[in-house]
Amino acid sequence: MASPEGRALHAHAIARQLGAQHMLVLMEDTATGALVPASGFRKTLPGGAAWQGFLAECRVPGIHHGSLPWPVTPLAATGCCAPGVAVVLLGGMVSEADTAVLVAALPLFSSALRAEQEVVITRGELAAARHELNQSATLMAALDEARRQVDRALVELDAQARTLERARHRAEEAARAKDQFLAMLGHELRNPLAPIVTTLDLLRRRGQWTSEHDVIQRQVGHMMRLVDDLLDVSRIAGGKLMLDRRPVALDVVLEHAFESVQPLLGSASPPWRIELERDLFVDGDRDRLAQVFSNLLTNALKYSDPGTPVDVRARRVGDLVRIEVTDRGIGIEAGQIDSVFQLFEQQGRGLDRAQGGLGLGLAIVRNLVQLHGGRVHAHSDGIGRGSRFTVELPLVTAPMNPAHAPAAARSEPAGHGRVLVVDDNLDALTTLAMALQLAGFEVRTASEGASALAIAADFHPDAAVLDIGLPGMSGYELAPRLQAAVPHPVHLIAVTGYGQPADRLQTDAAGFHAHLVKPVDLATLCDALSRKNAGQAIAAAG
């Protein structure tokens, strides 16, 4: 025990001789007054409240007993203490006689180890200080390098942030420009369609309809669907498409879909073979769901020979409604099944573009079905084997007094009262005025705001049909001034090529009672004109 080398081994042997497992020799640190391991022993103790309390007791000469963790397992502890020195025996059983002998030997340990303790402690402190200095130098160098890396990273991040901000700004500008372009495109394409549709309506009502007019009507309908598809894709991609969801009968939805594709058939007999289970209801937007099935029916007609049957089947499957549209047309290649719902994708597209279209219809179908919490998929046995499109939607409970599909077609439009029509497109203005006169209304026309106000002051219209994009004074500005120019409330209807949600909000704020998008159906317009309640007109206009 005299030499630090091997002291711990000798102490372990003594501990075993005394009946203990471990032996620690502790000396009082003259600087702090704390008991620290003598040289040759491990310099660290487990610590904790138990050790702190026991070592505090050992500063008092005598014999002390307790339990200490070593390193975490509690062991019986016996402390033999004298001034400036203590021996701690851990584990096992130490007799009182051996303890007394050990206490008697402690003064020898104290005097022999004190000088050594000072030297060892000093050397240890110097070595520790030197080690800490080396570590500090290494750490400072690492910190300097880390600081330089952080500075470089911050510079790069700042440059990336500026690049991303510029890209975001450009993307927002591009999105706004795209929305403005599509809105303007819709307006400019719908404006020339309006007088064509109205003229066709006039010819039909006058009994002057020919097969050539069927061709015109089909092509106009095709153009209208292209415009609507482009705007719908933009709204869906921008998350701006709003759904008016409520429980709706599936037969009502399908009836509207069949009506919407009727112009494609012309005078041909409908090819539909319908198998529809009764009392099927879904939670959805009636018009948008009708658009889903209208697109599927249109797709079936486009890729099938004229007169070929198209099966439409709807039934319950668990908690779902499953609707299948099956055609016997050109079919789908196996490798293209998953891509038919992609934007601008068309099956069998060639340079002749015989089927026409932009490849938007099925992409709109997929997005609208997903917005309703459903799913859609396609199946085909290959080219020339036809296709089947399956839509699955959540089934809901039928509401009280549900509305089913109408039993009869809508009657010919008719009305009465004074109507002022304002539009800067003279063809649209003239044809719409003639159509309203034929329906029974007394009509006056104007092509811009100032003349409309002058006419209104004498004519005192009951209703006004206004275009929005008027020269000089817009329809938004004209609406409240018309109300002020007439001694009684004027029923205001916007008939415009602008159909975005923001446009509808603007017409509502300007005091319009209905917002109809060109080309407007004459029956819908007459229905809106005939309603005296503004809320009813807005609901009818959608």
Coordinates of C-alpha atoms in Angstrom, one line a residue:
M1 CA 0.0 0.0 0.0
A2 CA 3.0 2.3 0.3
S3 CA 3.3 2.8 -3.5
P4 CA 0.5 4.2 -5.7
E5 CA 1.4 1.5 -8.3
G6 CA -0.7 -1.5 -7.5
R7 CA -2.4 0.2 -4.5
A8 CA -5.8 -0.5 -5.8
L9 CA -5.0 -4.2 -6.2
H10 CA -3.6 -4.4 -2.7
A11 CA -6.6 -2.7 -1.4
H12 CA -8.9 -5.1 -3.2
A13 CA -6.9 -8.0 -1.6
I14 CA -7.2 -6.5 1.9
A15 CA -10.9 -6.0 1.3
R16 CA -11.3 -9.7 0.5
Q17 CA -9.3 -10.6 3.6
L18 CA -11.6 -8.5 5.7
G19 CA -14.7 -10.0 4.1
A20 CA -15.6 -7.1 1.8
Q21 CA -15.8 -6.8 -2.0
H22 CA -14.2 -3.4 -2.5
M23 CA -12.0 -1.0 -0.5
L24 CA -11.5 2.8 -1.1
V25 CA -9.0 5.0 0.6
L26 CA -10.0 8.6 0.8
M27 CA -7.9 11.6 1.8
E28 CA -9.0 15.0 2.8
D29 CA -8.4 17.7 0.1
T30 CA -6.7 20.5 1.9
A31 CA -8.0 23.0 -0.6
T32 CA -11.7 22.0 -0.5
G33 CA -11.9 20.0 2.7
A34 CA -13.7 17.2 0.8
L35 CA -12.7 13.6 0.9
V36 CA -11.2 12.5 -2.4
P37 CA -9.8 9.1 -3.5
A38 CA -6.1 8.6 -2.6
S39 CA -3.6 8.2 -5.4
G40 CA -3.7 4.8 -7.0
F41 CA -7.5 4.6 -6.8
R42 CA -10.1 5.6 -9.3
K43 CA -10.6 9.4 -9.3
T44 CA -14.3 9.4 -9.7
L45 CA -17.1 8.1 -7.5
P46 CA -20.7 7.2 -8.5
G47 CA -22.0 10.3 -6.9
G48 CA -25.6 11.0 -5.9
A49 CA -27.2 11.9 -2.7
A50 CA -26.3 8.6 -0.9
W51 CA -22.5 9.0 -1.6
Q52 CA -22.6 12.7 -0.7
G53 CA -24.3 12.1 2.6
F54 CA -22.1 9.1 3.5
L55 CA -18.9 11.0 2.8
A56 CA -20.1 13.9 4.8
E57 CA -20.5 11.5 7.8
C58 CA -17.0 10.1 7.2
R59 CA -15.5 13.5 7.9
V60 CA -16.3 12.7 11.5
P61 CA -13.8 10.3 13.1
G62 CA -15.3 6.9 13.9
I63 CA -17.1 4.0 12.3
H64 CA -20.1 4.6 10.0
H65 CA -22.4 2.2 8.3
G66 CA -24.7 2.6 5.3
S67 CA -25.7 1.5 1.8
L68 CA -24.1 2.9 -1.4
P69 CA -24.7 2.3 -5.1
W70 CA -21.6 0.6 -6.8
P71 CA -21.9 1.6 -9.5
V72 CA -25.7 1.4 -9.4
T73 CA -26.2 -1.8 -7.3
P74 CA -26.7 -0.9 -3.6
L75 CA -23.9 -2.5 -1.5
A76 CA -23.4 -2.4 2.3
A77 CA -20.8 0.2 3.2
T78 CA -18.6 0.6 6.3
G79 CA -16.6 3.8 6.8
C80 CA -13.6 3.8 9.1
C81 CA -12.6 7.4 9.6
A82 CA -9.9 9.4 11.3
P83 CA -8.9 13.0 10.9
G84 CA -7.9 13.6 7.3
V85 CA -8.4 10.0 6.1
A86 CA -11.2 7.5 5.6
V87 CA -11.4 3.9 4.4
V88 CA -14.7 2.7 2.8
L89 CA -15.4 -1.0 2.6
L90 CA -18.2 -2.0 0.2
G91 CA -20.1 -5.2 0.1
G92 CA -19.7 -8.4 2.2
M93 CA -19.6 -8.6 6.0
V94 CA -16.7 -7.0 8.0
S95 CA -16.3 -7.9 11.6
E96 CA -16.2 -5.4 14.4
A97 CA -12.7 -6.5 15.4
D98 CA -11.3 -6.1 11.8
T99 CA -13.0 -2.7 11.7
A100 CA -11.3 -1.7 15.0
V101 CA -7.9 -2.8 13.7
L102 CA -8.5 -0.8 10.5
V103 CA -9.4 2.3 12.5
A104 CA -6.3 2.0 14.6
A105 CA -4.1 1.9 11.4
L106 CA -5.7 5.0 9.9
P107 CA -3.3 7.6 11.4
L108 CA -0.4 5.7 9.7
F109 CA -2.2 6.0 6.4
S110 CA -2.9 9.6 7.0
S111 CA 0.7 10.6 7.7
A112 CA 2.2 8.4 5.0
L113 CA -0.3 9.5 2.3
R114 CA -0.7 13.1 3.0
A115 CA 2.5 14.2 1.3
E116 CA 2.0 11.8 -1.5
Q117 CA -1.6 13.1 -1.9
E118 CA -0.4 16.6 -2.4
V119 CA 2.0 15.6 -5.1
V120 CA -0.5 13.3 -6.8
I121 CA -3.2 15.9 -6.7
T122 CA -0.9 18.5 -8.0
R123 CA 0.3 16.3 -10.9
G124 CA -3.3 15.3 -11.6
E125 CA -4.5 18.9 -11.6
L126 CA -1.6 19.9 -13.9
A127 CA -2.3 17.0 -16.3
A128 CA -6.1 17.8 -16.2
A129 CA -5.4 21.4 -16.8
R130 CA -3.1 20.6 -19.7
H131 CA -5.7 18.2 -21.1
E132 CA -8.4 20.8 -20.8
L133 CA -6.2 23.4 -22.5
N134 CA -5.6 21.0 -25.4
Q135 CA -9.3 20.2 -25.6
S136 CA -10.1 23.8 -25.5
A137 CA -7.7 24.6 -28.3
T138 CA -9.2 21.7 -30.3
L139 CA -12.7 22.8 -29.6
M140 CA -11.9 26.4 -30.5
A141 CA -10.5 25.3 -33.8
A142 CA -13.6 23.2 -34.4
L143 CA -15.8 26.1 -33.4
D144 CA -14.0 28.4 -35.8
E145 CA -14.4 26.0 -38.6
A146 CA -18.0 25.4 -37.7
R147 CA -18.6 29.1 -37.6
R148 CA -17.1 29.5 -41.1
Q149 CA -19.3 26.7 -42.4
V150 CA -22.3 28.3 -40.8
D151 CA -21.5 31.6 -42.3
R152 CA -21.1 29.9 -45.8
A153 CA -24.3 28.0 -45.2
L154 CA -26.1 31.2 -44.2
V155 CA -24.9 33.0 -47.3
E156 CA -26.1 30.0 -49.5
L157 CA -29.4 29.8 -47.7
D158 CA -29.9 33.6 -48.1
A159 CA -29.2 33.3 -51.8
Q160 CA -31.5 30.3 -52.1
A161 CA -34.2 32.1 -50.1
R162 CA -34.0 35.1 -52.5
T163 CA -34.1 32.7 -55.5
L164 CA -37.1 30.9 -54.0
E165 CA -38.8 34.2 -53.3
R166 CA -38.2 35.3 -56.8
A167 CA -39.5 32.0 -58.1
R168 CA -42.5 32.1 -55.9
H169 CA -43.2 35.7 -57.0
R170 CA -42.9 34.6 -60.7
A171 CA -45.1 31.6 -60.0
E172 CA -47.8 33.8 -58.4
E173 CA -47.6 36.2 -61.3
A174 CA -47.8 33.4 -63.7
A175 CA -50.8 31.9 -61.9
R176 CA -52.5 35.3 -61.9
A177 CA -51.7 35.8 -65.5
K178 CA -53.0 32.3 -66.3
D179 CA -56.3 33.0 -64.4
Q180 CA -56.7 36.4 -66.1
F181 CA -55.9 34.8 -69.5
L182 CA -58.4 31.9 -69.0
A183 CA -61.0 34.3 -67.7
M184 CA -60.5 36.5 -70.8
L185 CA -60.3 33.5 -73.0
G186 CA -63.6 32.3 -71.6
H187 CA -65.2 35.7 -72.1
E188 CA -63.9 36.2 -75.6
L189 CA -64.9 32.6 -76.7
R190 CA -68.3 32.8 -75.1
N191 CA -69.2 36.2 -76.5
P192 CA -69.4 35.1 -80.1
L193 CA -71.2 31.9 -79.1
A194 CA -74.0 33.8 -77.4
P195 CA -75.7 35.2 -80.5
I196 CA -75.2 31.8 -82.3
V197 CA -77.0 29.9 -79.5
T198 CA -79.7 32.5 -79.3
T199 CA -80.2 32.5 -83.1
L200 CA -80.5 28.7 -83.0
D201 CA -83.2 29.0 -80.3
L202 CA -85.1 31.6 -82.4
L203 CA -85.0 29.3 -85.5
R204 CA -86.3 26.4 -83.5
R205 CA -89.1 28.4 -82.0
R206 CA -90.0 29.8 -85.4
G207 CA -90.2 26.3 -86.9
Q208 CA -87.3 27.0 -89.3
W209 CA -85.0 24.2 -88.0
T210 CA -83.1 22.1 -90.5
S211 CA -80.5 19.3 -90.3
E212 CA -77.8 21.9 -90.9
H213 CA -78.8 23.6 -87.7
D214 CA -78.2 20.3 -85.9
V215 CA -74.6 20.4 -87.1
I216 CA -74.2 24.0 -85.9
Q217 CA -75.7 23.2 -82.5
R218 CA -73.4 20.2 -82.0
Q219 CA -70.3 22.2 -82.9
V220 CA -71.4 25.1 -80.6
G221 CA -72.0 22.6 -77.8
H222 CA -68.5 21.1 -78.4
M223 CA -66.9 24.6 -78.2
M224 CA -68.8 25.4 -75.0
R225 CA -67.6 22.2 -73.4
L226 CA -64.0 23.0 -74.4
V227 CA -64.2 26.4 -72.8
D228 CA -65.8 25.0 -69.6
D229 CA -63.2 22.2 -69.4
L230 CA -60.3 24.6 -69.6
L231 CA -61.7 26.8 -66.9
D232 CA -62.6 23.8 -64.7
V233 CA -59.1 22.4 -64.9
S234 CA -57.7 25.8 -63.9
R235 CA -60.1 26.0 -60.9
I236 CA -59.4 22.4 -59.8
A237 CA -55.6 22.8 -60.1
G238 CA -55.8 26.1 -58.1
G239 CA -58.0 24.6 -55.4
K240 CA -60.7 27.1 -56.2
L241 CA -63.5 24.8 -57.2
M242 CA -66.3 25.0 -54.7
L243 CA -68.9 22.2 -54.3
D244 CA -72.5 22.7 -53.2
R245 CA -72.8 19.3 -51.5
R246 CA -76.1 17.9 -50.3
P247 CA -77.9 14.5 -50.6
V248 CA -79.0 14.1 -54.2
A249 CA -80.8 11.3 -56.0
L250 CA -78.6 9.5 -58.5
D251 CA -81.4 9.4 -61.1
V252 CA -81.6 13.2 -61.0
V253 CA -77.9 13.4 -61.6
L254 CA -78.0 11.0 -64.5
E255 CA -81.1 12.7 -66.0
H256 CA -79.1 15.9 -66.2
A257 CA -76.1 14.1 -67.7
F258 CA -78.3 12.5 -70.4
E259 CA -79.9 15.9 -71.2
S260 CA -76.5 17.6 -71.5
V261 CA -75.2 15.1 -74.1
Q262 CA -78.4 15.0 -76.1
P263 CA -77.2 17.7 -78.6
L264 CA -74.3 15.3 -79.6
L265 CA -76.9 12.8 -80.8
G266 CA -78.9 15.2 -82.9
S267 CA -81.9 13.4 -84.4
A268 CA -80.4 10.0 -83.7
S269 CA -82.0 7.7 -81.1
P270 CA -80.3 7.6 -77.7
P271 CA -78.0 4.5 -77.5
W272 CA -78.4 4.2 -73.7
R273 CA -79.2 0.9 -72.1
I274 CA -80.0 1.9 -68.5
E275 CA -80.1 -0.4 -65.5
L276 CA -80.6 1.9 -62.4
E277 CA -81.4 0.6 -58.9
R278 CA -84.0 2.8 -57.2
D279 CA -83.4 5.1 -54.3
L280 CA -79.7 5.6 -54.6
F281 CA -78.5 8.8 -53.0
V282 CA -75.1 10.4 -52.7
D283 CA -73.8 13.5 -50.9
G284 CA -72.6 15.7 -53.7
D285 CA -72.9 18.7 -56.0
R286 CA -75.7 17.8 -58.4
D287 CA -74.3 19.8 -61.3
R288 CA -70.7 18.7 -60.9
L289 CA -71.7 15.0 -60.6
A290 CA -73.8 15.5 -63.7
Q291 CA -70.7 16.8 -65.3
V292 CA -68.8 13.7 -64.3
F293 CA -71.3 11.4 -66.0
S294 CA -71.8 13.7 -69.0
N295 CA -68.0 13.5 -69.6
L296 CA -68.1 9.7 -69.4
L297 CA -71.1 9.5 -71.7
T298 CA -69.5 12.0 -74.1
N299 CA -66.3 9.8 -74.0
A300 CA -68.4 6.7 -74.8
L301 CA -70.0 8.4 -77.8
K302 CA -66.8 9.8 -79.2
Y303 CA -65.0 6.5 -79.2
S304 CA -67.9 4.3 -80.4
D305 CA -69.6 3.9 -83.8
P306 CA -72.9 5.7 -84.2
G307 CA -75.8 3.7 -82.8
T308 CA -73.6 1.4 -80.8
P309 CA -75.2 0.6 -77.4
V310 CA -73.8 2.3 -74.3
D311 CA -74.7 0.5 -71.0
V312 CA -75.2 2.7 -67.9
R313 CA -75.6 0.6 -64.7
A314 CA -75.9 1.8 -61.1
R315 CA -76.3 -0.3 -58.0
R316 CA -75.5 -0.5 -54.3
V317 CA -72.2 -2.2 -53.3
G318 CA -71.9 -2.2 -49.6
D319 CA -71.8 1.4 -48.4
L320 CA -71.0 2.6 -51.9
V321 CA -72.9 3.5 -55.1
R322 CA -71.2 1.9 -58.1
I323 CA -72.0 3.5 -61.5
E324 CA -70.6 1.8 -64.7
V325 CA -70.5 3.3 -68.2
T326 CA -69.7 0.6 -70.7
D327 CA -69.2 1.2 -74.4
R328 CA -68.3 -1.1 -77.3
G329 CA -65.9 1.3 -79.0
I330 CA -62.2 1.3 -79.8
G331 CA -61.1 0.3 -76.3
I332 CA -57.9 1.2 -74.5
E333 CA -54.4 -0.2 -74.9
A334 CA -53.2 -2.1 -71.8
G335 CA -50.3 0.3 -71.3
Q336 CA -52.6 3.4 -71.4
I337 CA -55.2 2.4 -68.7
D338 CA -53.5 4.4 -66.0
S339 CA -52.8 7.4 -68.2
V340 CA -56.3 8.0 -69.6
F341 CA -57.1 10.3 -66.6
Q342 CA -54.1 12.5 -67.1
L343 CA -54.4 16.0 -68.5
F344 CA -54.3 16.3 -72.3
E345 CA -54.2 12.5 -72.7
Q346 CA -56.4 10.9 -75.4
Q347 CA -56.6 7.3 -76.5
G348 CA -55.6 6.7 -80.1
R349 CA -54.8 10.4 -80.8
G350 CA -53.4 10.8 -84.3
L351 CA -52.8 13.7 -86.6
D352 CA -56.3 13.4 -87.9
R353 CA -57.7 14.2 -84.4
A354 CA -60.9 12.5 -85.5
Q355 CA -62.4 12.5 -82.0
G356 CA -61.4 16.1 -81.2
G357 CA -61.1 17.6 -77.7
L358 CA -58.2 18.6 -75.5
G359 CA -58.0 15.4 -73.4
L360 CA -59.4 17.2 -70.3
G361 CA -62.7 15.4 -69.8
L362 CA -61.5 12.3 -68.0
A363 CA -59.0 14.4 -65.9
I364 CA -61.9 16.5 -64.7
V365 CA -63.9 13.3 -64.0
R366 CA -61.1 11.9 -61.7
N367 CA -60.7 15.2 -59.8
L368 CA -64.4 15.8 -59.3
V369 CA -64.9 12.2 -58.1
Q370 CA -62.0 12.5 -55.7
L371 CA -63.4 15.8 -54.4
H372 CA -66.6 13.9 -53.6
G373 CA -64.7 11.3 -51.6
G374 CA -65.0 8.6 -54.4
R375 CA -62.8 6.9 -56.9
V376 CA -62.9 6.1 -60.6
H377 CA -61.1 3.6 -62.7
A378 CA -61.1 2.3 -66.2
H379 CA -61.0 -1.2 -67.7
S380 CA -60.6 -2.5 -71.2
D381 CA -59.8 -5.9 -72.7
G382 CA -57.8 -4.1 -75.4
I383 CA -58.1 -2.4 -78.7
G384 CA -61.5 -2.9 -80.4
R385 CA -62.9 -4.5 -77.2
G386 CA -64.7 -1.4 -75.7
S387 CA -64.1 0.3 -72.4
R388 CA -65.8 0.4 -69.0
F389 CA -65.5 3.3 -66.6
T390 CA -66.5 2.7 -63.0
V391 CA -67.3 5.4 -60.5
E392 CA -67.8 4.6 -56.8
L393 CA -69.3 7.2 -54.5
P394 CA -70.2 7.0 -50.8
L395 CA -73.9 6.0 -50.3
V396 CA -76.0 8.2 -48.0
T397 CA -79.4 7.9 -46.5
A398 CA -82.3 9.3 -48.6
P399 CA -83.5 12.7 -47.3
M400 CA -87.1 13.4 -46.4
N401 CA -89.3 14.1 -49.5
P402 CA -86.5 13.5 -52.0
A403 CA -86.7 15.0 -55.4
H404 CA -86.3 12.5 -58.3
A405 CA -85.7 13.1 -62.0
P406 CA -88.4 15.2 -63.7
A407 CA -91.0 13.2 -65.6
A408 CA -91.4 15.7 -68.4
A409 CA -89.3 18.2 -70.3
R410 CA -89.3 21.9 -69.5
S411 CA -92.0 23.9 -71.2
E412 CA -91.3 26.6 -73.8
P413 CA -90.1 29.8 -72.1
A414 CA -92.6 32.6 -71.7
G415 CA -92.8 35.8 -69.8
H416 CA -94.2 39.3 -69.5
G417 CA -93.0 42.7 -68.4
R418 CA -90.5 45.4 -69.5
V419 CA -86.9 44.3 -70.0
L420 CA -83.8 46.5 -70.8
V421 CA -81.0 44.5 -72.5
V422 CA -77.5 46.1 -72.6
D423 CA -74.6 44.6 -74.5
D424 CA -71.9 46.0 -76.7
N425 CA -71.9 43.0 -78.9
L426 CA -74.6 44.0 -81.4
D427 CA -75.3 40.5 -82.7
A428 CA -75.8 39.2 -79.1
L429 CA -77.9 42.3 -78.3
T430 CA -80.1 41.9 -81.3
T431 CA -80.7 38.2 -81.1
L432 CA -81.3 38.2 -77.4
A433 CA -83.8 41.1 -77.7
M434 CA -85.7 39.2 -80.5
A435 CA -85.8 36.0 -78.4
L436 CA -87.1 37.8 -75.3
Q437 CA -89.8 39.6 -77.5
L438 CA -90.8 36.2 -78.9
A439 CA -91.1 34.9 -75.3
G440 CA -93.6 37.7 -74.5
F441 CA -91.4 40.5 -73.0
E442 CA -91.5 44.1 -73.9
V443 CA -87.8 44.9 -74.7
R444 CA -85.6 47.9 -75.2
T445 CA -81.9 47.7 -76.0
A446 CA -78.7 49.8 -75.5
S447 CA -75.1 49.1 -76.3
E448 CA -73.4 51.2 -73.6
G449 CA -74.1 52.6 -70.1
A450 CA -75.1 56.2 -70.8
S451 CA -77.7 55.4 -73.4
A452 CA -79.0 52.6 -71.1
L453 CA -79.6 55.2 -68.3
A454 CA -81.4 57.5 -70.7
I455 CA -83.7 54.7 -72.0
A456 CA -84.3 53.5 -68.4
A457 CA -85.5 57.0 -67.3
D458 CA -88.4 56.8 -69.8
F459 CA -88.9 53.1 -70.2
H460 CA -88.9 52.2 -66.4
P461 CA -87.9 48.5 -67.0
D462 CA -89.0 45.8 -64.5
A463 CA -85.8 44.0 -65.2
A464 CA -82.4 44.6 -66.9
V465 CA -80.1 42.1 -68.5
L466 CA -76.6 43.6 -68.5
D467 CA -73.3 42.6 -70.0
I468 CA -70.4 43.2 -67.6
G469 CA -67.6 44.2 -70.0
L470 CA -69.3 47.3 -71.4
P471 CA -67.3 50.2 -72.9
G472 CA -66.9 53.3 -70.7
M473 CA -69.2 52.2 -67.9
S474 CA -69.0 48.6 -66.8
G475 CA -72.0 46.5 -65.8
Y476 CA -70.9 46.7 -62.2
E477 CA -71.1 50.5 -62.3
L478 CA -74.2 50.6 -64.4
A479 CA -76.3 48.3 -62.1
P480 CA -76.7 50.7 -59.1
R481 CA -77.2 53.7 -61.4
L482 CA -80.0 51.9 -63.1
Q483 CA -81.6 51.3 -59.8
A484 CA -81.4 55.0 -58.9
A485 CA -82.8 56.0 -62.4
V486 CA -86.0 54.0 -62.1
P487 CA -88.7 54.7 -59.5
H488 CA -89.2 51.0 -58.6
P489 CA -86.8 48.2 -57.9
V490 CA -85.2 46.7 -61.1
H491 CA -84.5 43.0 -61.3
L492 CA -80.8 42.9 -62.4
I493 CA -79.4 39.9 -64.2
A494 CA -75.8 39.7 -65.4
V495 CA -75.4 37.8 -68.7
T496 CA -71.6 37.8 -69.3
G497 CA -68.7 35.8 -70.6
Y498 CA -67.0 36.1 -67.2
G499 CA -67.8 33.1 -65.0
Q500 CA -65.1 32.8 -62.4
P501 CA -66.1 32.7 -58.7
A502 CA -64.6 36.1 -58.2
D503 CA -66.8 37.5 -61.0
R504 CA -69.9 36.1 -59.3
L505 CA -68.9 37.8 -56.0
Q506 CA -68.5 41.1 -57.8
T507 CA -72.0 40.9 -59.5
D508 CA -73.5 40.0 -56.1
A509 CA -71.7 43.0 -54.5
A510 CA -73.0 45.3 -57.3
G511 CA -76.6 44.3 -56.6
F512 CA -77.3 41.8 -59.3
H513 CA -79.9 39.1 -58.5
A514 CA -78.6 36.5 -60.9
H515 CA -75.3 35.7 -62.7
L516 CA -75.7 33.8 -66.0
V517 CA -72.7 32.8 -68.1
K518 CA -72.9 33.2 -71.9
P519 CA -74.1 31.6 -74.0
V520 CA -77.2 31.6 -71.9
D521 CA -80.1 29.2 -72.3
L522 CA -83.2 31.2 -73.2
A523 CA -85.4 29.1 -70.8
T524 CA -83.0 29.7 -67.9
L525 CA -83.0 33.5 -68.6
C526 CA -86.8 33.7 -68.9
D527 CA -87.1 31.7 -65.6
A528 CA -84.7 34.2 -63.9
L529 CA -86.6 37.2 -65.3
S530 CA -89.9 35.7 -64.2
R531 CA -88.8 35.4 -60.5
K532 CA -89.7 38.4 -58.4
N533 CA -87.6 37.3 -55.4
A534 CA -83.9 38.0 -55.8
G535 CA -82.8 35.1 -53.7
Q536 CA -84.8 32.7 -56.0
A537 CA -83.2 34.1 -59.0
I538 CA -79.7 33.7 -57.6
A539 CA -80.5 30.1 -56.6
A540 CA -81.8 29.4 -60.1
A541 CA -78.7 30.9 -61.7
G542 CA -76.4 28.8 -59.6

